Coordinates of C-alpha atoms in Angstrom, one line a residue:
Q9 CA 66.6 -27.5 43.5
I10 CA 63.9 -26.6 46.0
Q11 CA 65.0 -23.9 48.5
L12 CA 63.1 -22.2 51.3
M13 CA 64.5 -18.9 52.6
E14 CA 63.3 -17.5 55.9
S15 CA 63.9 -14.0 57.1
G16 CA 62.6 -11.7 59.9
G17 CA 63.8 -13.3 63.0
G18 CA 65.8 -11.6 65.7
L19 CA 65.5 -10.0 69.2
V20 CA 62.2 -8.5 70.2
Q21 CA 60.9 -7.2 73.5
P22 CA 57.9 -8.8 75.3
G23 CA 54.7 -7.5 73.8
G24 CA 56.3 -6.8 70.5
N25 CA 55.5 -8.0 67.0
V26 CA 57.5 -9.8 64.4
T27 CA 56.8 -10.8 60.8
L28 CA 58.6 -13.8 59.4
S29 CA 58.9 -14.2 55.6
C30 CA 59.4 -17.4 53.6
I31 CA 60.3 -17.5 49.9
V32 CA 60.2 -20.7 48.1
S33 CA 62.2 -21.3 44.9
G34 CA 62.5 -24.2 42.6
F35 CA 59.0 -25.6 43.2
T36 CA 56.8 -25.5 40.1
L37 CA 53.5 -27.1 41.1
D38 CA 50.4 -25.0 42.0
Y39 CA 49.0 -27.2 44.7
Y40 CA 51.1 -26.8 47.8
A41 CA 51.1 -25.1 51.2
I42 CA 53.7 -23.0 53.1
G43 CA 53.8 -22.9 56.9
W44 CA 55.9 -22.8 60.0
F45 CA 57.1 -25.1 62.7
R46 CA 58.7 -23.8 65.8
Q47 CA 61.0 -25.4 68.3
V48 CA 61.2 -23.8 71.7
P49 CA 64.0 -24.8 74.1
G50 CA 63.3 -28.2 75.7
E51 CA 60.3 -29.0 73.6
E52 CA 59.5 -30.9 70.5
R53 CA 59.3 -29.1 67.1
E54 CA 55.6 -28.4 66.5
G55 CA 53.7 -27.1 63.5
I56 CA 52.0 -23.8 64.2
S57 CA 50.6 -22.4 61.0
C58 CA 49.9 -23.2 57.3
I59 CA 48.5 -21.6 54.3
R60 CA 47.4 -23.3 51.1
M61 CA 48.8 -21.2 48.2
L62 CA 46.0 -21.9 45.7
D63 CA 42.9 -21.2 47.8
K64 CA 44.6 -19.2 50.6
G65 CA 43.0 -21.5 53.2
T66 CA 44.8 -21.3 56.6
V67 CA 45.3 -23.4 59.6
I68 CA 46.6 -22.0 62.9
S69 CA 47.4 -24.1 66.0
H70 CA 45.3 -23.4 69.1
A71 CA 48.5 -22.5 71.0
V72 CA 49.0 -19.3 68.9
K73 CA 45.7 -18.7 67.1
D74 CA 44.9 -15.5 69.1
R75 CA 48.2 -13.9 68.3
F76 CA 49.6 -15.3 65.1
S77 CA 48.4 -15.1 61.5
I78 CA 49.6 -16.3 58.2
S79 CA 49.2 -14.8 54.8
K80 CA 50.3 -15.2 51.2
G81 CA 52.5 -12.7 49.7
S82 CA 51.7 -10.8 46.5
T83 CA 54.6 -12.4 44.7
K84 CA 54.4 -16.1 44.0
N85 CA 55.8 -18.6 46.5
T86 CA 56.0 -16.2 49.4
A87 CA 54.2 -16.3 52.8
F88 CA 54.3 -14.3 55.9
L89 CA 53.8 -15.3 59.6
Q90 CA 52.7 -12.3 61.6
M91 CA 53.4 -12.8 65.3
N92 CA 51.9 -10.3 67.8
N93 CA 52.1 -9.7 71.5
L94 CA 55.1 -12.0 71.8
T95 CA 56.2 -13.4 75.2
P96 CA 59.4 -15.1 76.2
D97 CA 57.6 -18.5 75.8
D98 CA 57.6 -17.8 72.0
T99 CA 61.4 -17.8 72.0
G100 CA 62.7 -20.5 69.7
V101 CA 63.7 -21.4 66.1
Y102 CA 61.0 -21.0 63.5
Y103 CA 61.2 -23.2 60.4
C104 CA 59.5 -22.5 57.2
V105 CA 58.1 -25.6 55.4
L106 CA 56.7 -26.5 52.1
D107 CA 53.9 -29.0 52.2
Y108 CA 53.4 -30.5 48.8
E109 CA 50.5 -32.7 50.1
D110 CA 48.8 -29.3 50.4
R111 CA 46.6 -30.4 53.4
C112 CA 48.3 -28.7 56.4
R113 CA 47.6 -31.8 58.5
W114 CA 50.7 -31.3 60.6
V115 CA 49.6 -28.1 62.3
G116 CA 49.6 -28.7 66.0
E117 CA 51.6 -31.9 65.5
P118 CA 55.3 -32.8 65.8
S119 CA 57.7 -32.5 62.9
T120 CA 57.4 -36.2 62.0
S121 CA 53.8 -35.5 60.8
L122 CA 55.1 -33.5 57.8
Q123 CA 55.6 -36.5 55.5
F124 CA 55.6 -34.7 52.2
G125 CA 57.6 -31.5 52.6
Y126 CA 60.7 -29.5 52.5
W127 CA 62.3 -27.5 55.3
G128 CA 64.1 -24.2 55.6
Q129 CA 67.1 -23.7 57.7
G130 CA 65.2 -22.0 60.5
T131 CA 65.4 -18.5 61.9
Q132 CA 65.8 -17.6 65.6
V133 CA 63.3 -15.5 67.4
T134 CA 64.2 -14.3 70.9
V135 CA 61.8 -12.5 73.1
A136 CA 63.5 -10.7 75.9
S137 CA 63.7 -7.3 77.5

């Protein structure tokens, strides 16, 4: 059974930094990508970042590219989303996804664009003073 486990969400002050982690289990192929969607209140869920696990190629949406980065962990099937200089507009639920098409085409697009993937349960990030 394929499972995605997110961690690292919580309350952070404006200007602060947060690192989200995603661990994938139960997926045995080498060609896949891990990334994140986020859903802020009142808006559509949107893809924000993706990393291909084999060649470490990354895609970051224009909305967050100056502040967010994604990396692969040293252990297999792990990825991190580093979010810096957070603002209240970054408040929302962040969902880890596995893209087994391995093309990250859904970054900057709504959730319906992830046609070949699995979803985590989501982790809440709240930016407030």
